[in-house]
PDB file of C-alpha atoms in Angstrom:
ATOM      1  CA  UNK A 288     -52.177 -53.770   9.195  1.00 48.00           C
ATOM      2  CA  UNK A 289     -50.534 -52.439   6.065  1.00 53.00           C
ATOM      3  CA  UNK A 290     -53.915 -52.351   4.303  1.00 58.00           C
ATOM      4  CA  UNK A 291     -55.321 -50.286   7.160  1.00 58.00           C
ATOM      5  CA  UNK A 292     -52.333 -47.918   6.956  1.00 64.00           C
ATOM      6  CA  UNK A 293     -52.900 -47.565   3.208  1.00 67.00           C
ATOM      7  CA  UNK A 294     -56.562 -46.713   3.670  1.00 69.00           C
ATOM      8  CA  UNK A 295     -55.742 -44.285   6.462  1.00 73.00           C
ATOM      9  CA  UNK A 296     -53.115 -42.596   4.297  1.00 73.00           C
ATOM     10  CA  UNK A 297     -55.604 -42.193   1.423  1.00 75.00           C
ATOM     11  CA  UNK A 298     -58.251 -40.729   3.749  1.00 80.00           C
ATOM     12  CA  UNK A 299     -55.773 -38.247   5.263  1.00 79.00           C
ATOM     13  CA  UNK A 300     -54.441 -37.088   1.878  1.00 80.00           C
ATOM     14  CA  UNK A 301     -57.938 -36.672   0.392  1.00 77.00           C
ATOM     15  CA  UNK A 302     -59.079 -34.791   3.496  1.00 81.00           C
ATOM     16  CA  UNK A 303     -56.087 -32.466   3.233  1.00 81.00           C
ATOM     17  CA  UNK A 304     -56.806 -31.780  -0.441  1.00 77.00           C
ATOM     18  CA  UNK A 305     -60.491 -31.091   0.332  1.00 76.00           C
ATOM     19  CA  UNK A 306     -59.440 -28.778   3.163  1.00 78.00           C
ATOM     20  CA  UNK A 307     -56.978 -26.927   0.937  1.00 76.00           C
ATOM     21  CA  UNK A 308     -59.669 -26.472  -1.721  1.00 72.00           C
ATOM     22  CA  UNK A 309     -62.071 -25.012   0.863  1.00 71.00           C
ATOM     23  CA  UNK A 310     -59.376 -22.714   2.272  1.00 70.00           C
ATOM     24  CA  UNK A 311     -57.951 -21.333  -0.950  1.00 70.00           C
ATOM     25  CA  UNK A 312     -61.108 -21.190  -3.127  1.00 71.00           C
ATOM     26  CA  UNK A 313     -63.566 -18.432  -2.303  1.00 66.00           C
ATOM     27  CA  UNK A 314     -66.981 -20.059  -2.709  1.00 64.00           C
ATOM     28  CA  UNK A 315     -69.066 -17.987  -0.284  1.00 63.00           C
ATOM     29  CA  UNK A 316     -71.338 -19.944   2.043  1.00 65.00           C
ATOM     30  CA  UNK A 317     -71.368 -23.076  -0.143  1.00 71.00           C
ATOM     31  CA  UNK A 318     -68.614 -25.734  -0.186  1.00 73.00           C
ATOM     32  CA  UNK A 319     -66.131 -25.206  -3.018  1.00 70.00           C
ATOM     33  CA  UNK A 320     -66.887 -28.563  -4.657  1.00 69.00           C
ATOM     34  CA  UNK A 321     -70.616 -27.673  -4.813  1.00 73.00           C
ATOM     35  CA  UNK A 322     -70.160 -24.098  -6.026  1.00 74.00           C
ATOM     36  CA  UNK A 323     -67.583 -25.165  -8.626  1.00 75.00           C
ATOM     37  CA  UNK A 324     -68.286 -28.618 -10.173  1.00 79.00           C
ATOM     38  CA  UNK A 325     -64.801 -28.595 -11.739  1.00 80.00           C
ATOM     39  CA  UNK A 326     -63.319 -28.743  -8.228  1.00 75.00           C
ATOM     40  CA  UNK A 327     -65.439 -31.802  -7.404  1.00 78.00           C
ATOM     41  CA  UNK A 328     -64.366 -33.449 -10.677  1.00 84.00           C
ATOM     42  CA  UNK A 329     -60.704 -32.780  -9.854  1.00 82.00           C
ATOM     43  CA  UNK A 330     -61.084 -34.163  -6.317  1.00 79.00           C
ATOM     44  CA  UNK A 331     -62.805 -37.320  -7.582  1.00 83.00           C
ATOM     45  CA  UNK A 332     -60.146 -37.831 -10.260  1.00 87.00           C
ATOM     46  CA  UNK A 333     -57.384 -37.239  -7.713  1.00 82.00           C
ATOM     47  CA  UNK A 334     -58.950 -39.759  -5.300  1.00 83.00           C
ATOM     48  CA  UNK A 335     -59.311 -42.401  -8.027  1.00 87.00           C
ATOM     49  CA  UNK A 336     -55.667 -41.956  -9.078  1.00 87.00           C
ATOM     50  CA  UNK A 337     -54.550 -42.107  -5.445  1.00 82.00           C
ATOM     51  CA  UNK A 338     -56.479 -45.337  -4.830  1.00 83.00           C
ATOM     52  CA  UNK A 339     -55.079 -46.838  -8.039  1.00 86.00           C
ATOM     53  CA  UNK A 340     -51.494 -45.942  -7.081  1.00 84.00           C
ATOM     54  CA  UNK A 341     -51.991 -47.355  -3.583  1.00 81.00           C
ATOM     55  CA  UNK A 342     -53.454 -50.561  -5.050  1.00 83.00           C
ATOM     56  CA  UNK A 343     -50.441 -50.970  -7.354  1.00 84.00           C
ATOM     57  CA  UNK A 344     -48.010 -50.382  -4.497  1.00 81.00           C
ATOM     58  CA  UNK A 345     -49.891 -52.851  -2.308  1.00 80.00           C
ATOM     59  CA  UNK A 346     -49.761 -55.467  -5.071  1.00 81.00           C
ATOM     60  CA  UNK A 347     -46.014 -54.895  -5.486  1.00 81.00           C
ATOM     61  CA  UNK A 348     -45.498 -55.327  -1.734  1.00 76.00           C
ATOM     62  CA  UNK A 349     -47.397 -58.610  -1.758  1.00 78.00           C
ATOM     63  CA  UNK A 350     -45.384 -59.798  -4.770  1.00 79.00           C
ATOM     64  CA  UNK A 351     -42.162 -58.887  -2.982  1.00 75.00           C
ATOM     65  CA  UNK A 352     -43.253 -60.838   0.107  1.00 70.00           C
ATOM     66  CA  UNK A 353     -44.046 -63.896  -2.021  1.00 74.00           C
ATOM     67  CA  UNK A 354     -40.584 -63.773  -3.639  1.00 75.00           C
ATOM     68  CA  UNK A 355     -38.726 -63.385  -0.312  1.00 70.00           C
ATOM     69  CA  UNK A 356     -36.603 -66.207   1.038  1.00 71.00           C
ATOM     70  CA  UNK A 357     -37.347 -67.508   4.533  1.00 69.00           C
ATOM     71  CA  UNK A 358     -34.337 -65.663   5.966  1.00 71.00           C
ATOM     72  CA  UNK A 359     -35.459 -62.381   4.363  1.00 68.00           C
ATOM     73  CA  UNK A 360     -38.972 -62.893   5.668  1.00 66.00           C
ATOM     74  CA  UNK A 361     -37.736 -63.470   9.215  1.00 67.00           C
ATOM     75  CA  UNK A 362     -35.493 -60.405   9.001  1.00 67.00           C
ATOM     76  CA  UNK A 363     -38.446 -58.316   7.792  1.00 63.00           C
ATOM     77  CA  UNK A 364     -40.654 -59.552  10.636  1.00 62.00           C
ATOM     78  CA  UNK A 365     -37.895 -58.778  13.158  1.00 64.00           C
ATOM     79  CA  UNK A 366     -37.875 -55.093  12.190  1.00 71.00           C
ATOM     80  CA  UNK A 367     -39.274 -52.754  14.829  1.00 66.00           C
ATOM     81  CA  UNK A 368     -42.301 -50.771  13.572  1.00 73.00           C
ATOM     82  CA  UNK A 369     -41.581 -47.107  12.935  1.00 70.00           C
ATOM     83  CA  UNK A 370     -44.101 -45.894  15.504  1.00 69.00           C
ATOM     84  CA  UNK A 371     -42.421 -47.946  18.221  1.00 72.00           C
ATOM     85  CA  UNK A 372     -39.038 -46.495  17.217  1.00 72.00           C
ATOM     86  CA  UNK A 373     -40.360 -42.951  17.551  1.00 74.00           C
ATOM     87  CA  UNK A 374     -42.147 -43.771  20.821  1.00 72.00           C
ATOM     88  CA  UNK A 375     -38.870 -45.020  22.243  1.00 74.00           C
ATOM     89  CA  UNK A 376     -37.077 -41.854  21.138  1.00 75.00           C
ATOM     90  CA  UNK A 377     -39.755 -39.617  22.646  1.00 77.00           C
ATOM     91  CA  UNK A 378     -39.922 -41.409  26.001  1.00 76.00           C
ATOM     92  CA  UNK A 379     -36.486 -43.045  26.422  1.00 76.00           C
ATOM     93  CA  UNK A 380     -38.193 -45.933  28.174  1.00 74.00           C
ATOM     94  CA  UNK A 381     -36.417 -49.178  28.845  1.00 74.00           C
ATOM     95  CA  UNK A 382     -37.948 -52.435  27.602  1.00 73.00           C
ATOM     96  CA  UNK A 383     -39.577 -54.537  30.312  1.00 72.00           C
ATOM     97  CA  UNK A 384     -36.807 -57.118  30.198  1.00 73.00           C
ATOM     98  CA  UNK A 385     -34.154 -54.412  30.829  1.00 75.00           C
ATOM     99  CA  UNK A 386     -35.844 -52.703  33.781  1.00 73.00           C
ATOM    100  CA  UNK A 387     -33.596 -54.594  36.189  1.00 75.00           C
ATOM    101  CA  UNK A 388     -30.722 -52.375  35.078  1.00 76.00           C
ATOM    102  CA  UNK A 389     -32.382 -49.184  36.344  1.00 77.00           C
ATOM    103  CA  UNK A 390     -33.831 -50.393  39.660  1.00 79.00           C
ATOM    104  CA  UNK A 391     -32.915 -48.158  42.620  1.00 77.00           C
ATOM    105  CA  UNK A 392     -31.607 -49.667  45.853  1.00 80.00           C
ATOM    106  CA  UNK A 393     -34.336 -48.548  48.225  1.00 79.00           C
ATOM    107  CA  UNK A 394     -37.313 -50.762  48.890  1.00 79.00           C
ATOM    108  CA  UNK A 395     -40.671 -49.658  50.339  1.00 82.00           C
ATOM    109  CA  UNK A 396     -42.664 -52.668  51.505  1.00 82.00           C
ATOM    110  CA  UNK A 397     -41.628 -54.588  48.450  1.00 80.00           C
ATOM    111  CA  UNK A 398     -42.157 -51.682  46.102  1.00 82.00           C
ATOM    112  CA  UNK A 399     -39.076 -50.834  44.023  1.00 79.00           C
ATOM    113  CA  UNK A 400     -38.502 -47.642  42.067  1.00 82.00           C
ATOM    114  CA  UNK A 401     -37.158 -47.309  38.546  1.00 78.00           C
ATOM    115  CA  UNK A 402     -34.579 -44.663  37.680  1.00 79.00           C
ATOM    116  CA  UNK A 403     -36.045 -43.774  34.280  1.00 78.00           C
ATOM    117  CA  UNK A 404     -34.638 -40.827  32.377  1.00 78.00           C
ATOM    118  CA  UNK A 405     -36.872 -37.820  31.909  1.00 81.00           C
ATOM    119  CA  UNK A 406     -38.787 -38.066  28.603  1.00 83.00           C
ATOM    120  CA  UNK A 407     -37.024 -35.918  25.968  1.00 84.00           C
ATOM    121  CA  UNK A 408     -40.304 -34.213  24.955  1.00 85.00           C
ATOM    122  CA  UNK A 409     -40.809 -33.085  28.573  1.00 88.00           C
ATOM    123  CA  UNK A 410     -37.164 -32.137  29.084  1.00 86.00           C
ATOM    124  CA  UNK A 411     -36.922 -30.042  25.898  1.00 88.00           C
ATOM    125  CA  UNK A 412     -40.286 -28.471  26.687  1.00 91.00           C
ATOM    126  CA  UNK A 413     -38.920 -27.454  30.089  1.00 93.00           C
ATOM    127  CA  UNK A 414     -35.841 -25.935  28.424  1.00 92.00           C
ATOM    128  CA  UNK A 415     -38.122 -23.975  26.082  1.00 93.00           C
ATOM    129  CA  UNK A 416     -40.040 -22.532  29.055  1.00 94.00           C
ATOM    130  CA  UNK A 417     -36.743 -21.320  30.547  1.00 95.00           C
ATOM    131  CA  UNK A 418     -35.765 -19.671  27.243  1.00 94.00           C
ATOM    132  CA  UNK A 419     -39.224 -18.129  26.933  1.00 94.00           C
ATOM    133  CA  UNK A 420     -39.065 -16.800  30.491  1.00 94.00           C
ATOM    134  CA  UNK A 421     -35.688 -15.184  29.824  1.00 93.00           C
ATOM    135  CA  UNK A 422     -36.885 -13.561  26.589  1.00 90.00           C
ATOM    136  CA  UNK A 423     -40.092 -12.409  28.291  1.00 89.00           C
ATOM    137  CA  UNK A 424     -38.105 -10.859  31.145  1.00 90.00           C
ATOM    138  CA  UNK A 425     -35.820  -8.971  28.753  1.00 89.00           C
ATOM    139  CA  UNK A 426     -38.665  -7.846  26.479  1.00 85.00           C
ATOM    140  CA  UNK A 427     -41.153  -6.623  29.063  1.00 83.00           C
ATOM    141  CA  UNK A 428     -39.079  -5.788  32.146  1.00 85.00           C
ATOM    142  CA  UNK A 429     -35.752  -4.573  30.780  1.00 86.00           C
ATOM    143  CA  UNK A 430     -36.766  -3.167  27.369  1.00 85.00           C
ATOM    144  CA  UNK A 431     -40.021  -1.739  28.751  1.00 82.00           C
ATOM    145  CA  UNK A 432     -42.390  -3.591  26.415  1.00 80.00           C
ATOM    146  CA  UNK A 433     -46.132  -2.872  26.536  1.00 82.00           C
ATOM    147  CA  UNK A 434     -47.951  -4.336  29.521  1.00 83.00           C
ATOM    148  CA  UNK A 435     -51.365  -6.000  29.392  1.00 86.00           C
ATOM    149  CA  UNK A 436     -53.255  -2.776  30.106  1.00 89.00           C
ATOM    150  CA  UNK A 437     -51.477  -0.935  27.293  1.00 88.00           C
ATOM    151  CA  UNK A 438     -52.019  -3.847  24.903  1.00 87.00           C
ATOM    152  CA  UNK A 439     -55.701  -3.870  25.865  1.00 92.00           C
ATOM    153  CA  UNK A 440     -56.079  -0.148  25.133  1.00 93.00           C
ATOM    154  CA  UNK A 441     -54.281  -0.572  21.801  1.00 91.00           C
ATOM    155  CA  UNK A 442     -56.493  -3.485  20.770  1.00 92.00           C
ATOM    156  CA  UNK A 443     -59.652  -1.632  21.815  1.00 94.00           C
ATOM    157  CA  UNK A 444     -58.580   1.376  19.731  1.00 94.00           C
ATOM    158  CA  UNK A 445     -57.902  -0.894  16.747  1.00 93.00           C
ATOM    159  CA  UNK A 446     -61.293  -2.576  17.202  1.00 93.00           C
ATOM    160  CA  UNK A 447     -63.085   0.775  17.372  1.00 91.00           C
ATOM    161  CA  UNK A 448     -61.297   1.904  14.225  1.00 91.00           C
ATOM    162  CA  UNK A 449     -62.288  -1.331  12.459  1.00 88.00           C
ATOM    163  CA  UNK A 450     -65.911  -0.897  13.598  1.00 83.00           C
ATOM    164  CA  UNK A 451     -65.931   2.685  12.331  1.00 80.00           C
ATOM    165  CA  UNK A 452     -64.618   1.532   8.924  1.00 81.00           C
ATOM    166  CA  UNK A 453     -67.237  -1.214   8.835  1.00 80.00           C
ATOM    167  CA  UNK A 454     -70.040   1.199   9.705  1.00 72.00           C
ATOM    168  CA  UNK A 455     -69.089   3.351   6.713  1.00 71.00           C
ATOM    169  CA  UNK A 456     -70.111   0.545   4.370  1.00 72.00           C
ATOM    170  CA  UNK A 457     -72.688  -1.256   6.533  1.00 72.00           C
ATOM    171  CA  UNK A 458     -75.590   1.130   6.071  1.00 68.00           C
ATOM    172  CA  UNK A 459     -78.017  -1.042   8.021  1.00 72.00           C
ATOM    173  CA  UNK A 460     -76.098  -0.249  11.207  1.00 77.00           C
ATOM    174  CA  UNK A 461     -76.988   3.431  10.958  1.00 83.00           C
ATOM    175  CA  UNK A 462     -78.893   5.026  13.858  1.00 84.00           C
ATOM    176  CA  UNK A 463     -80.148   8.475  14.820  1.00 86.00           C
ATOM    177  CA  UNK A 464     -76.667   9.494  15.971  1.00 87.00           C
ATOM    178  CA  UNK A 465     -74.748   8.344  12.900  1.00 83.00           C
ATOM    179  CA  UNK A 466     -77.311   8.916  10.150  1.00 89.00           C
ATOM    180  CA  UNK A 467     -76.357  11.237   7.296  1.00 88.00           C
ATOM    181  CA  UNK A 468     -78.401  12.821   4.551  1.00 91.00           C
ATOM    182  CA  UNK A 469     -78.456  10.734   1.365  1.00 91.00           C
ATOM    183  CA  UNK A 470     -78.348  12.610  -1.924  1.00 91.00           C
ATOM    184  CA  UNK A 471     -77.724   9.885  -4.482  1.00 92.00           C
ATOM    185  CA  UNK A 472     -80.535   9.398  -7.000  1.00 93.00           C
ATOM    186  CA  UNK A 473     -80.841   5.664  -6.261  1.00 93.00           C
ATOM    187  CA  UNK A 474     -81.302   6.296  -2.532  1.00 92.00           C
ATOM    188  CA  UNK A 475     -83.881   9.033  -3.120  1.00 94.00           C
ATOM    189  CA  UNK A 476     -85.807   6.812  -5.548  1.00 94.00           C
ATOM    190  CA  UNK A 477     -85.823   4.030  -2.957  1.00 94.00           C
ATOM    191  CA  UNK A 478     -87.012   6.520  -0.338  1.00 93.00           C
ATOM    192  CA  UNK A 479     -89.772   7.745  -2.660  1.00 94.00           C
ATOM    193  CA  UNK A 480     -91.001   4.168  -3.196  1.00 95.00           C
ATOM    194  CA  UNK A 481     -91.129   3.609   0.581  1.00 95.00           C
ATOM    195  CA  UNK A 482     -92.934   6.936   1.063  1.00 93.00           C
ATOM    196  CA  UNK A 483     -95.551   6.114  -1.564  1.00 94.00           C
ATOM    197  CA  UNK A 484     -96.157   2.698  -0.026  1.00 94.00           C
ATOM    198  CA  UNK A 485     -96.373   3.736   3.624  1.00 93.00           C
ATOM    199  CA  UNK A 486     -96.762   7.502   4.031  1.00 92.00           C
ATOM    200  CA  UNK A 487     -99.147   8.936   1.425  1.00 91.00           C
ATOM    201  CA  UNK A 488    -102.264   8.047   3.438  1.00 91.00           C
ATOM    202  CA  UNK A 489    -101.339  10.675   6.031  1.00 90.00           C
ATOM    203  CA  UNK A 490     -99.014  13.062   4.184  1.00 92.00           C
ATOM    204  CA  UNK A 491    -100.348  12.879   0.612  1.00 93.00           C
ATOM    205  CA  UNK A 492     -98.289  11.850  -2.398  1.00 92.00           C
ATOM    206  CA  UNK A 493     -96.870  15.351  -2.853  1.00 92.00           C
ATOM    207  CA  UNK A 494     -96.120  15.767   0.884  1.00 91.00           C
ATOM    208  CA  UNK A 495     -98.721  18.504   1.339  1.00 91.00           C
ATOM    209  CA  UNK A 496    -100.203  16.887   4.416  1.00 87.00           C
ATOM    210  CA  UNK A 497    -103.547  15.455   5.426  1.00 88.00           C
ATOM    211  CA  UNK A 498    -103.926  13.638   8.702  1.00 89.00           C
ATOM    212  CA  UNK A 499    -100.216  14.206   9.082  1.00 89.00           C
ATOM    213  CA  UNK A 500     -98.408  17.556   8.783  1.00 92.00           C
ATOM    214  CA  UNK A 501     -97.153  19.264   5.642  1.00 92.00           C
ATOM    215  CA  UNK A 502     -93.652  18.018   4.822  1.00 93.00           C
ATOM    216  CA  UNK A 503     -92.796  20.677   2.249  1.00 92.00           C
ATOM    217  CA  UNK A 504     -92.550  23.692   4.553  1.00 92.00           C
ATOM    218  CA  UNK A 505     -89.709  24.509   7.015  1.00 91.00           C
ATOM    219  CA  UNK A 506     -91.876  23.934  10.113  1.00 92.00           C
ATOM    220  CA  UNK A 507     -91.387  20.773  12.144  1.00 92.00           C
ATOM    221  CA  UNK A 508     -93.239  19.481  15.191  1.00 90.00           C
ATOM    222  CA  UNK A 509     -90.417  17.254  16.448  1.00 90.00           C
ATOM    223  CA  UNK A 510     -87.478  18.972  14.783  1.00 89.00           C
ATOM    224  CA  UNK A 511     -86.127  18.983  11.276  1.00 89.00           C
ATOM    225  CA  UNK A 512     -82.840  17.788   9.862  1.00 91.00           C
ATOM    226  CA  UNK A 513     -81.886  14.234   9.017  1.00 92.00           C
ATOM    227  CA  UNK A 514     -81.236  13.113  12.605  1.00 92.00           C
ATOM    228  CA  UNK A 515     -84.579  14.332  13.957  1.00 92.00           C
ATOM    229  CA  UNK A 516     -86.569  13.058  10.990  1.00 93.00           C
ATOM    230  CA  UNK A 517     -84.830   9.681  11.166  1.00 93.00           C
ATOM    231  CA  UNK A 518     -85.602   9.458  14.893  1.00 92.00           C
ATOM    232  CA  UNK A 519     -89.249  10.454  14.395  1.00 92.00           C
ATOM    233  CA  UNK A 520     -89.794   7.848  11.662  1.00 93.00           C
ATOM    234  CA  UNK A 521     -87.987   5.181  13.648  1.00 91.00           C
ATOM    235  CA  UNK A 522     -89.502   5.821  17.085  1.00 91.00           C
ATOM    236  CA  UNK A 523     -92.830   7.386  16.096  1.00 89.00           C
ATOM    237  CA  UNK A 524     -94.403  10.787  16.720  1.00 84.00           C
ATOM    238  CA  UNK A 525     -96.110  12.259  19.754  1.00 81.00           C
ATOM    239  CA  UNK A 526     -97.593   9.736  22.143  1.00 78.00           C
ATOM    240  CA  UNK A 527    -101.266   9.025  21.513  1.00 72.00           C
ATOM    241  CA  UNK A 528    -101.703  11.234  18.445  1.00 75.00           C
ATOM    242  CA  UNK A 529     -98.593  10.972  16.339  1.00 79.00           C
ATOM    243  CA  UNK A 530     -97.173   8.649  13.757  1.00 88.00           C
ATOM    244  CA  UNK A 531     -96.474   5.022  14.650  1.00 89.00           C
ATOM    245  CA  UNK A 532     -92.911   3.796  15.080  1.00 91.00           C
ATOM    246  CA  UNK A 533     -91.664   2.290  11.815  1.00 92.00           C
ATOM    247  CA  UNK A 534     -88.527   0.633  13.202  1.00 90.00           C
ATOM    248  CA  UNK A 535     -90.307  -2.728  13.353  1.00 90.00           C
ATOM    249  CA  UNK A 536     -91.301  -2.539   9.685  1.00 91.00           C
ATOM    250  CA  UNK A 537     -88.384  -0.764   8.017  1.00 92.00           C
ATOM    251  CA  UNK A 538     -84.685  -1.445   8.151  1.00 90.00           C
ATOM    252  CA  UNK A 539     -82.363   1.400   9.284  1.00 90.00           C
ATOM    253  CA  UNK A 540     -81.209   1.969   5.698  1.00 90.00           C
ATOM    254  CA  UNK A 541     -84.820   2.220   4.501  1.00 92.00           C
ATOM    255  CA  UNK A 542     -85.617   4.737   7.245  1.00 93.00           C
ATOM    256  CA  UNK A 543     -82.540   6.748   6.204  1.00 92.00           C
ATOM    257  CA  UNK A 544     -83.666   6.668   2.564  1.00 93.00           C
ATOM    258  CA  UNK A 545     -87.243   7.761   3.268  1.00 94.00           C
ATOM    259  CA  UNK A 546     -86.065  10.456   5.712  1.00 93.00           C
ATOM    260  CA  UNK A 547     -83.705  11.812   3.044  1.00 94.00           C
ATOM    261  CA  UNK A 548     -86.541  11.783   0.500  1.00 94.00           C
ATOM    262  CA  UNK A 549     -88.836  13.645   2.909  1.00 93.00           C
ATOM    263  CA  UNK A 550     -86.194  16.346   3.378  1.00 93.00           C
ATOM    264  CA  UNK A 551     -85.764  16.602  -0.393  1.00 93.00           C
ATOM    265  CA  UNK A 552     -89.445  17.598  -0.641  1.00 93.00           C
ATOM    266  CA  UNK A 553     -88.932  20.796   1.360  1.00 91.00           C
ATOM    267  CA  UNK A 554     -89.558  23.877  -0.811  1.00 89.00           C
ATOM    268  CA  UNK A 555     -91.716  22.044  -3.335  1.00 91.00           C
ATOM    269  CA  UNK A 556     -95.288  23.183  -4.079  1.00 90.00           C
ATOM    270  CA  UNK A 557     -97.998  20.632  -3.204  1.00 89.00           C
ATOM    271  CA  UNK A 558    -101.509  20.915  -4.647  1.00 89.00           C
ATOM    272  CA  UNK A 559    -103.310  21.544  -1.333  1.00 89.00           C
ATOM    273  CA  UNK A 560    -100.707  22.374   1.293  1.00 89.00           C
ATOM    274  CA  UNK A 561    -101.714  22.081   4.924  1.00 90.00           C
ATOM    275  CA  UNK A 562    -101.082  24.989   7.279  1.00 91.00           C
ATOM    276  CA  UNK A 563     -97.632  24.937   8.930  1.00 89.00           C
ATOM    277  CA  UNK A 564     -97.375  23.074  12.235  1.00 90.00           C
ATOM    278  CA  UNK A 565     -94.632  23.157  14.808  1.00 87.00           C
ATOM    279  CA  UNK A 566     -91.633  25.453  14.936  1.00 89.00           C
ATOM    280  CA  UNK A 567     -89.571  26.977  12.177  1.00 91.00           C
ATOM    281  CA  UNK A 568     -86.470  24.864  11.702  1.00 88.00           C
ATOM    282  CA  UNK A 569     -83.274  26.559  10.690  1.00 80.00           C
ATOM    283  CA  UNK A 570     -80.980  24.419   8.614  1.00 67.00           C
ATOM    284  CA  UNK A 571     -77.950  23.189  10.546  1.00 62.00           C
ATOM    285  CA  UNK A 572     -74.963  21.074   9.627  1.00 51.00           C
ATOM    286  CA  UNK A 573     -75.703  17.407  10.272  1.00 46.00           C
TER     287      UNK A 573
END
């Protein structure tokens, strides 16, 4: 039994150390002991030392038992195990041989009832519920604390604020309502690369237009500005004769980048510009 307890103790301690390493060491998606070999080396060394210490202690216990006198051995065997001591404290149960002391007088068809004390864990738990109820009453009924509806509204507002902050950095969550014009050189270069890969067949490399309309003039068939251009690229042009929808092929960030690049071409001079199509678009704040 002691050997089993020793093994169990080693397993629990090693598991706790592994858990602490995973919790406190930032290793991304991989386990800490895989991402950082030094952590694995430490854990292995720690486990070996722990097993060695437990082996030494076990050997000392066996040596002590061998050197005990018969009286000492009997006294040791008569000791109540610690878990039974704690179980008795938690339940306040009477041993089977002492149940006669707590038998009640009434008898139901030969069935007698014991007058056991309430288990301390249950009794103290009941006292805690009374204290909690009193504090709850004072906090929410007397001191006018926030009710569930108010807490819900507060948490929703906090969640919306957190989502808004996340959207500021998570560019792939952008849509036609939240898209903004990109002006950074890296974004425009990325948009240019997408344009040259997917758009030159219809709009020409310089944006002058071919099958598709001229992108360098201020006239737009489905509206100009970053929101309209983003929507047109994402959802496609006019039904039956317009551009295909690119939302299945391009990520939202890529659509934002290519839309920003297209708008940056306005006012440039293509080699063979196509005649204007659509309506004159007046620049507006996006």
